[in-house]
Amino acid sequence: MSTLAIHGGSPAINYQLPDWNDITGRDIGEEEKKLVLEVLDSGRLGMVCGVKVKELQKMWAEKCGVDTAVAVSNGTASLHTALIYACIGAGDEVLVPCITDMGTVIAILLQNGVPVFVDVDPVTQNMDLADFERKITKRSKAVIPVHMFGLPCEIEEVVDVAHRHGLIVVEDCCQAHFATYKGKYVGTIGDIGCFSFQQTKHITAGEGGMVITNGDKKYSRELQLCGDKGWPRNKYREHYFLAPNYHMTDLQAAVAIPQLARIEKNLEARRVSGETLTNCLNEIDGVLTAKVSKEKTHTYFAYQFAIDPDKFTTDRDTLVKAIKAEGLDIIPSYLPKPLYRYDFLQKTVMYNSTGCPLKCGYYEGKADYTKVNCPKAEYACKVGMFMQWNEKLTAEHSKDMGNAIKKVLEYYHI
Ligand SMILES: Cc1ncc(COP(=O)(O)O)c(C=O)c1O
């Protein structure tokens, strides 16, 4: 067995892997440059007078097979826009997995809703169905299932339970662009779908987002107006309801359009490298990888796996340090702790000292996050390992990563 890099040996990977943080890991090129120049030359940079945001919205709606797609400034904005569209208001409970980006939770709070945290599966970190159903109350108005790391959650069952209880389903697809469940794209199975185009995402414009729905005006207001100051653009300075300005610019759309046209090629590349790593890791005793059922396609936003701590002579954090030293960009789990344990939520640091919306007069429940405990999520944060993924990774890179992880885990295996 060769000496581990943390003990002074040579790293298993002695070259730079493609990185999501720069052009080595992102598929951005001549098409994007051409369209950005077109926008600059036109002098029409904004969504209202420009053409690119409208073109992107049309392409996105057509690809998803929905009638409405509204581009916005980021993923958090897409979720907030969706909740405005769904008429979520003060004191309404919105169920949300306790492992996701904080943006999912912030969107609920911005709309004066109350996040109710649901436990997750310890390996996939997708929402636990039984815990979701258990936590529905008469105050629940919506649920935000999140498709973590590119793998669809059990969305059909979530929609079934939610609709039986009269809840609106806002799918958070910020990590799962064009992943499928029983042949349908995520985001089209619930009532509203939300996406992010932030740097790490399958399609990036630096920042950006999209909201989709079918049958616009389902909840009495047009989706487009929910991220546009409630302003019907065919009327001069008219505003129907309270809504922020979450416009995407035409420059962002110009960068996203060519990536959308190439998305299937890039998803296939992510799938090949992701599945190759899974095959390598499944050969190591004590490693738990996500099972991808026949009904789902995984789009590998990230690669998350877990270890069985009883199979190793050292703790998870030391294993991560040792793997990192072998040349991998790996961290211990996606989140260090479930979201309800973050200080600003525990101490209700929001809307000055009022504690609103968690302590709002309209809310009859108790939103004391110091009392919340989701045991599976707590465990997931202790045993997980997380790597950001990208479309430039190949099967060969994955084999090298698999061998590096194997080198470390075999060394520390009991
Ligand atoms: C699952 C999930 N939801 C919401 C967001 C928020 O998106 P943004 O960072 O574009 O606001 C992200 C982005 O990281 C995400 O991964």
Coordinates of C-alpha atoms and ligand atoms in Angstrom, one line a residue:
M1 CA 0.0 0.0 0.0
S2 CA 1.5 3.4 -1.0
T3 CA 2.1 6.0 1.7
L4 CA -0.8 8.4 2.2
A5 CA -0.2 12.0 1.1
I6 CA -1.0 13.3 4.6
H7 CA 1.9 11.1 5.8
G8 CA 4.3 12.5 3.2
G9 CA 3.6 10.2 0.3
S10 CA 2.8 11.4 -3.3
P11 CA -0.8 12.4 -3.9
A12 CA -2.9 9.9 -5.9
I13 CA -4.0 12.7 -8.2
N14 CA -1.0 15.0 -9.1
Y15 CA -2.8 17.1 -11.7
Q16 CA -5.5 19.8 -11.4
L17 CA -9.0 18.3 -11.8
P18 CA -11.6 20.5 -13.8
D19 CA -13.0 23.0 -11.4
W20 CA -16.5 24.5 -11.3
N21 CA -15.0 27.7 -10.1
D22 CA -13.4 28.6 -13.4
I23 CA -13.4 27.8 -17.1
T24 CA -11.7 24.4 -16.6
G25 CA -15.0 23.1 -15.3
R26 CA -17.5 25.2 -17.1
D27 CA -18.8 24.9 -20.7
I28 CA -18.9 28.5 -21.7
G29 CA -17.4 29.7 -25.0
E30 CA -17.8 31.4 -28.4
E31 CA -21.7 31.2 -28.6
E32 CA -22.0 33.0 -25.2
K33 CA -19.5 35.7 -26.3
K34 CA -21.4 36.3 -29.5
L35 CA -24.7 36.7 -27.8
V36 CA -23.3 38.9 -25.1
L37 CA -21.8 41.2 -27.7
E38 CA -25.1 41.2 -29.6
V39 CA -26.8 42.5 -26.4
L40 CA -24.1 45.1 -25.8
D41 CA -24.3 46.3 -29.4
S42 CA -28.0 46.6 -29.2
G43 CA -27.8 48.9 -26.2
R44 CA -30.8 47.0 -24.7
L45 CA -29.5 45.4 -21.5
G46 CA -32.7 45.3 -19.5
M47 CA -35.4 42.6 -19.5
V48 CA -38.2 45.1 -20.3
C49 CA -36.8 46.5 -23.6
G50 CA -34.5 43.6 -24.5
V51 CA -35.2 40.3 -26.3
K52 CA -32.9 37.7 -24.8
V53 CA -34.7 37.1 -21.5
K54 CA -37.9 36.6 -23.5
E55 CA -36.1 34.1 -25.7
L56 CA -34.7 32.2 -22.8
Q57 CA -38.1 32.1 -21.1
K58 CA -39.7 30.7 -24.3
M59 CA -36.9 28.1 -24.7
W60 CA -37.2 27.0 -21.1
A61 CA -41.0 26.7 -21.2
E62 CA -40.8 24.7 -24.4
K63 CA -38.2 22.3 -23.1
C64 CA -40.2 21.7 -19.9
G65 CA -43.5 21.5 -21.8
V66 CA -45.1 24.1 -19.6
D67 CA -47.0 27.3 -20.6
T68 CA -45.2 29.8 -18.3
A69 CA -41.5 30.4 -17.5
V70 CA -40.4 33.6 -15.8
A71 CA -36.7 34.4 -15.6
V72 CA -35.5 36.1 -12.3
S73 CA -32.3 37.3 -10.7
N74 CA -31.3 34.2 -8.7
G75 CA -32.6 31.0 -7.2
T76 CA -33.7 32.5 -3.9
A77 CA -35.6 35.1 -5.9
S78 CA -37.2 32.2 -8.0
L79 CA -38.5 30.6 -4.7
H80 CA -39.7 33.9 -3.3
T81 CA -41.4 34.7 -6.6
A82 CA -43.1 31.3 -6.5
L83 CA -44.3 31.9 -2.9
I84 CA -45.7 35.3 -3.9
Y85 CA -47.5 33.6 -6.8
A86 CA -48.9 30.9 -4.4
C87 CA -50.2 33.8 -2.2
I88 CA -48.3 32.6 0.9
G89 CA -48.7 35.1 3.7
A90 CA -48.1 36.0 7.3
G91 CA -48.4 33.0 9.6
D92 CA -48.6 30.4 6.8
E93 CA -46.5 27.3 7.5
V94 CA -44.3 26.1 4.6
L95 CA -42.7 22.6 5.0
V96 CA -39.1 22.4 3.9
P97 CA -36.3 19.9 4.3
C98 CA -33.7 20.9 6.9
I99 CA -30.9 20.2 4.5
T100 CA -30.9 22.6 1.5
D101 CA -29.4 25.9 0.6
M102 CA -30.5 28.6 3.1
G103 CA -32.0 30.5 0.1
T104 CA -35.0 28.0 0.2
V105 CA -35.7 29.0 3.8
I106 CA -35.0 32.8 3.3
A107 CA -37.6 32.8 0.5
I108 CA -40.3 31.6 3.0
L109 CA -39.3 34.1 5.7
L110 CA -39.2 37.0 3.2
Q111 CA -42.9 36.2 2.4
N112 CA -43.6 36.2 6.2
G113 CA -44.2 32.5 6.1
V114 CA -43.0 30.1 8.8
P115 CA -40.5 27.4 7.8
V116 CA -41.3 24.0 9.3
F117 CA -38.2 21.7 9.1
V118 CA -38.6 18.2 7.8
D119 CA -36.0 15.4 8.2
V120 CA -34.1 13.9 5.3
D121 CA -32.7 10.6 4.1
P122 CA -29.1 10.2 5.5
V123 CA -27.5 9.3 2.2
T124 CA -29.4 11.2 -0.5
Q125 CA -30.4 14.0 1.9
N126 CA -33.8 14.3 0.1
M127 CA -36.9 14.9 2.2
D128 CA -38.2 12.1 4.4
L129 CA -41.8 11.4 3.3
A130 CA -43.1 10.1 6.7
D131 CA -41.7 13.1 8.6
F132 CA -43.2 15.5 6.0
E133 CA -46.7 14.0 6.5
R134 CA -46.3 13.9 10.3
K135 CA -45.5 17.7 10.4
I136 CA -48.5 18.9 8.3
T137 CA -50.9 21.0 10.4
K138 CA -54.0 23.1 9.7
R139 CA -51.7 26.1 9.2
S140 CA -49.6 24.4 6.5
K141 CA -50.1 26.0 3.0
A142 CA -47.2 24.7 0.9
V143 CA -44.2 22.4 0.8
I144 CA -40.9 22.9 -0.9
P145 CA -39.4 19.5 -1.8
V146 CA -35.7 19.9 -2.8
H147 CA -34.1 17.6 -5.4
M148 CA -30.7 17.5 -3.7
F149 CA -27.4 17.1 -5.6
G150 CA -29.3 16.4 -8.9
L151 CA -31.2 13.4 -7.7
P152 CA -35.0 13.7 -7.8
C153 CA -36.7 13.2 -4.4
E154 CA -39.8 11.0 -4.1
I155 CA -41.8 13.7 -5.8
E156 CA -44.8 11.8 -6.9
E157 CA -45.5 10.7 -3.3
V158 CA -44.8 14.2 -2.0
V159 CA -47.3 15.7 -4.5
D160 CA -49.9 13.0 -3.6
V161 CA -49.6 13.7 0.2
A162 CA -49.5 17.5 -0.3
H163 CA -52.5 17.6 -2.6
R164 CA -54.5 15.4 -0.2
H165 CA -53.9 18.0 2.5
G166 CA -54.5 21.0 0.2
L167 CA -50.8 22.1 0.0
I168 CA -49.2 23.8 -2.9
V169 CA -46.0 22.0 -4.1
V170 CA -43.1 24.3 -5.0
E171 CA -40.3 22.1 -6.4
D172 CA -36.8 23.4 -5.6
C173 CA -34.9 22.3 -8.7
C174 CA -31.9 24.6 -8.1
Q175 CA -29.6 21.6 -8.0
A176 CA -31.4 19.4 -10.4
H177 CA -31.9 21.0 -13.8
F178 CA -33.6 18.6 -16.2
A179 CA -33.3 15.6 -13.9
T180 CA -36.3 13.3 -14.6
Y181 CA -38.8 11.3 -12.5
K182 CA -40.8 8.7 -14.5
G183 CA -39.8 10.5 -17.7
K184 CA -41.0 14.0 -16.5
Y185 CA -38.6 16.8 -15.7
V186 CA -38.5 17.9 -12.1
G187 CA -40.2 21.2 -11.7
T188 CA -43.2 20.0 -13.8
I189 CA -44.5 17.5 -11.4
G190 CA -45.6 19.8 -8.5
D191 CA -47.4 23.1 -9.0
I192 CA -44.4 25.4 -9.5
G193 CA -40.7 24.7 -10.3
C194 CA -37.7 26.9 -9.3
F195 CA -34.2 27.0 -10.7
S196 CA -30.9 28.8 -10.0
F197 CA -28.2 29.8 -12.5
Q198 CA -25.6 30.6 -9.9
Q199 CA -21.9 29.7 -10.6
T200 CA -22.1 26.0 -9.5
K201 CA -25.3 25.1 -11.4
H202 CA -25.8 23.0 -14.5
I203 CA -26.5 26.3 -16.4
T204 CA -24.8 29.4 -15.1
A205 CA -25.1 33.1 -15.8
G206 CA -23.1 33.9 -12.7
E207 CA -26.4 34.5 -11.1
G208 CA -30.0 34.0 -12.3
G209 CA -33.1 31.9 -11.9
M210 CA -36.3 30.6 -13.5
V211 CA -39.8 29.9 -12.2
I212 CA -42.1 27.6 -14.2
T213 CA -45.8 26.7 -13.9
N214 CA -48.7 25.4 -15.9
G215 CA -52.0 27.3 -16.1
D216 CA -50.8 30.8 -15.2
K217 CA -53.1 32.7 -12.8
K218 CA -53.8 29.4 -10.9
Y219 CA -53.7 31.3 -7.6
S220 CA -55.3 34.5 -8.9
R221 CA -52.2 36.4 -10.0
E222 CA -49.9 36.2 -13.0
L223 CA -46.5 34.7 -12.3
Q224 CA -44.6 37.3 -14.4
L225 CA -45.9 40.1 -12.1
C226 CA -44.7 38.4 -9.0
G227 CA -41.0 39.2 -9.7
D228 CA -41.8 42.5 -11.4
K229 CA -43.3 44.9 -8.8
G230 CA -46.8 43.6 -9.5
W231 CA -46.6 45.6 -12.7
P232 CA -48.6 44.6 -15.8
R233 CA -46.2 45.9 -18.5
N234 CA -49.0 46.7 -20.9
K235 CA -50.2 49.3 -18.5
Y236 CA -48.4 52.6 -17.7
R237 CA -47.1 52.5 -14.1
E238 CA -49.8 50.3 -12.7
H239 CA -49.1 48.0 -9.7
Y240 CA -51.6 45.3 -8.6
F241 CA -49.9 43.9 -5.5
L242 CA -46.8 43.9 -3.4
A243 CA -43.9 42.2 -5.2
P244 CA -40.1 42.8 -5.6
N245 CA -38.1 43.6 -8.7
Y246 CA -36.2 40.3 -9.5
H247 CA -35.5 41.0 -13.2
M248 CA -32.9 39.0 -15.0
T249 CA -30.8 41.1 -17.4
D250 CA -30.5 40.4 -21.1
L251 CA -26.7 39.9 -20.5
Q252 CA -27.4 37.0 -18.2
A253 CA -29.9 35.5 -20.6
A254 CA -27.4 35.8 -23.4
V255 CA -25.0 33.6 -21.4
A256 CA -27.7 31.1 -20.4
I257 CA -29.3 30.5 -23.9
P258 CA -26.4 28.6 -25.5
Q259 CA -25.9 26.6 -22.4
L260 CA -29.6 25.5 -22.5
A261 CA -29.1 24.5 -26.1
R262 CA -26.2 22.2 -25.1
I263 CA -27.6 21.0 -21.8
E264 CA -28.3 17.4 -22.7
K265 CA -24.7 16.8 -23.8
N266 CA -23.5 18.3 -20.5
L267 CA -25.9 16.3 -18.4
E268 CA -24.8 13.2 -20.1
A269 CA -21.1 14.0 -19.3
R270 CA -22.0 14.6 -15.7
R271 CA -23.9 11.3 -15.6
V272 CA -21.0 9.3 -17.1
S273 CA -18.5 10.6 -14.6
G274 CA -20.9 10.4 -11.7
E275 CA -21.9 6.8 -12.4
T276 CA -18.3 5.9 -12.9
L277 CA -17.4 7.2 -9.4
T278 CA -20.4 5.3 -7.9
N279 CA -19.2 2.1 -9.5
C280 CA -15.7 2.7 -8.0
L281 CA -17.0 3.6 -4.5
N282 CA -19.4 0.7 -4.4
E283 CA -16.4 -1.6 -4.3
I284 CA -15.2 -0.1 -0.9
D285 CA -16.7 -1.6 2.2
G286 CA -18.2 1.1 4.5
V287 CA -19.1 3.5 1.7
L288 CA -22.8 4.3 1.1
T289 CA -23.7 5.8 -2.3
A290 CA -27.1 7.1 -3.4
K291 CA -29.3 4.5 -5.1
V292 CA -30.7 5.8 -8.4
S293 CA -33.9 3.9 -9.1
K294 CA -35.0 3.1 -12.7
E295 CA -37.7 5.8 -12.4
K296 CA -35.1 8.6 -11.9
T297 CA -32.2 10.2 -13.8
H298 CA -29.5 11.9 -11.7
T299 CA -27.9 15.0 -13.1
Y300 CA -25.0 15.2 -10.6
F301 CA -24.9 18.8 -9.5
A302 CA -22.6 17.4 -6.8
Y303 CA -21.3 14.1 -5.6
Q304 CA -22.4 13.3 -2.1
F305 CA -21.8 10.0 -0.3
A306 CA -21.7 8.7 3.2
I307 CA -19.5 6.4 5.3
D308 CA -20.3 3.9 7.9
P309 CA -18.2 5.3 10.8
D310 CA -18.0 1.9 12.5
K311 CA -15.9 0.6 9.6
F312 CA -13.0 3.0 10.0
T313 CA -10.3 3.5 12.6
T314 CA -10.5 7.3 12.5
D315 CA -13.2 9.9 12.3
R316 CA -14.9 11.3 9.2
D317 CA -13.1 14.7 9.3
T318 CA -9.7 13.0 9.4
L319 CA -10.7 10.8 6.4
V320 CA -11.8 13.9 4.5
K321 CA -8.5 15.6 5.2
A322 CA -6.6 12.6 4.0
I323 CA -8.7 12.3 0.8
K324 CA -8.2 16.1 0.2
A325 CA -4.4 15.6 0.5
E326 CA -4.6 13.0 -2.3
G327 CA -5.7 15.8 -4.7
L328 CA -9.5 15.9 -4.4
D329 CA -11.7 19.0 -3.7
I330 CA -13.7 17.3 -1.0
I331 CA -15.4 18.7 2.2
P332 CA -17.2 17.0 5.1
S333 CA -20.9 17.0 4.0
Y334 CA -22.8 19.6 2.1
L335 CA -24.0 21.4 5.3
P336 CA -22.0 21.4 8.6
K337 CA -25.4 21.2 10.5
P338 CA -29.1 21.1 9.7
L339 CA -30.5 24.6 8.9
Y340 CA -32.7 24.9 12.0
R341 CA -29.4 24.9 14.1
Y342 CA -28.2 28.2 12.4
D343 CA -27.9 31.0 15.0
F344 CA -30.0 33.5 13.1
L345 CA -33.0 31.1 13.1
Q346 CA -32.5 29.9 16.6
K347 CA -32.4 33.5 17.9
T348 CA -34.9 34.9 15.3
V349 CA -32.5 37.6 14.0
M350 CA -34.9 39.0 11.4
Y351 CA -37.1 42.1 10.9
N352 CA -35.5 44.0 13.8
S353 CA -36.4 42.9 17.3
T354 CA -39.9 41.9 16.5
G355 CA -38.9 38.3 15.7
C356 CA -41.5 38.4 12.9
P357 CA -42.5 36.4 11.1
L358 CA -41.8 33.5 13.5
K359 CA -43.3 35.5 16.4
C360 CA -45.9 37.2 14.4
G361 CA -49.4 37.9 15.8
Y362 CA -50.8 36.1 12.8
Y363 CA -48.9 32.9 13.7
E364 CA -50.7 30.7 16.3
G365 CA -48.0 27.9 16.2
K366 CA -44.7 27.8 18.0
A367 CA -41.6 28.3 15.8
D368 CA -38.9 27.7 18.4
Y369 CA -36.0 26.1 16.4
T370 CA -34.0 25.4 19.5
K371 CA -36.5 22.6 20.1
V372 CA -36.3 21.1 16.6
N373 CA -34.4 17.9 16.1
C374 CA -34.2 15.9 12.8
P375 CA -32.1 12.9 13.8
K376 CA -31.4 11.6 10.3
A377 CA -30.2 15.0 9.1
E378 CA -28.0 15.3 12.1
Y379 CA -26.5 12.0 11.3
A380 CA -26.1 12.8 7.6
C381 CA -24.0 15.9 8.5
K382 CA -21.7 13.7 10.6
V383 CA -21.1 10.9 8.0
G384 CA -21.4 12.7 4.6
M385 CA -18.7 13.7 2.2
F386 CA -19.3 16.2 -0.5
M387 CA -17.7 17.2 -3.8
Q388 CA -18.9 19.8 -6.2
W389 CA -19.3 18.3 -9.7
N390 CA -19.0 19.7 -13.3
E391 CA -19.5 18.8 -16.9
K392 CA -15.8 18.7 -17.8
L393 CA -15.1 15.7 -15.5
T394 CA -14.7 12.5 -17.4
A395 CA -14.9 8.8 -16.5
E396 CA -11.0 8.8 -16.3
H397 CA -11.1 11.6 -13.7
S398 CA -13.7 9.6 -11.8
K399 CA -11.6 6.5 -11.8
D400 CA -8.6 8.5 -10.5
M401 CA -10.9 10.0 -7.8
G402 CA -12.2 6.5 -6.9
N403 CA -8.7 5.2 -6.5
A404 CA -7.6 8.1 -4.4
I405 CA -10.6 7.6 -2.0
K406 CA -10.0 3.9 -2.0
K407 CA -6.3 4.4 -1.0
V408 CA -7.4 6.4 2.0
L409 CA -10.4 4.4 3.1
E410 CA -8.6 1.0 2.8
Y411 CA -5.7 2.4 4.9
Y412 CA -8.1 3.4 7.7
H413 CA -10.4 0.4 7.4
I414 CA -10.9 -1.7 10.5
Ligands
LIG1 C1 -31.3 23.7 -3.4 C2 -31.0 25.2 -3.5 N1 -32.1 26.1 -3.3 C3 -31.9 27.4 -3.5 C4 -30.7 27.9 -3.8 C5 -30.6 29.4 -4.0 O1 -30.2 29.8 -5.2 P1 -29.3 31.2 -5.4 O2 -28.0 30.9 -4.7 O3 -29.2 31.3 -6.9 O4 -30.1 32.2 -4.7 C6 -29.6 27.1 -4.1 C7 -28.4 27.6 -4.6 O5 -27.3 27.4 -4.1 C8 -29.8 25.7 -4.0 O6 -28.8 24.8 -4.2

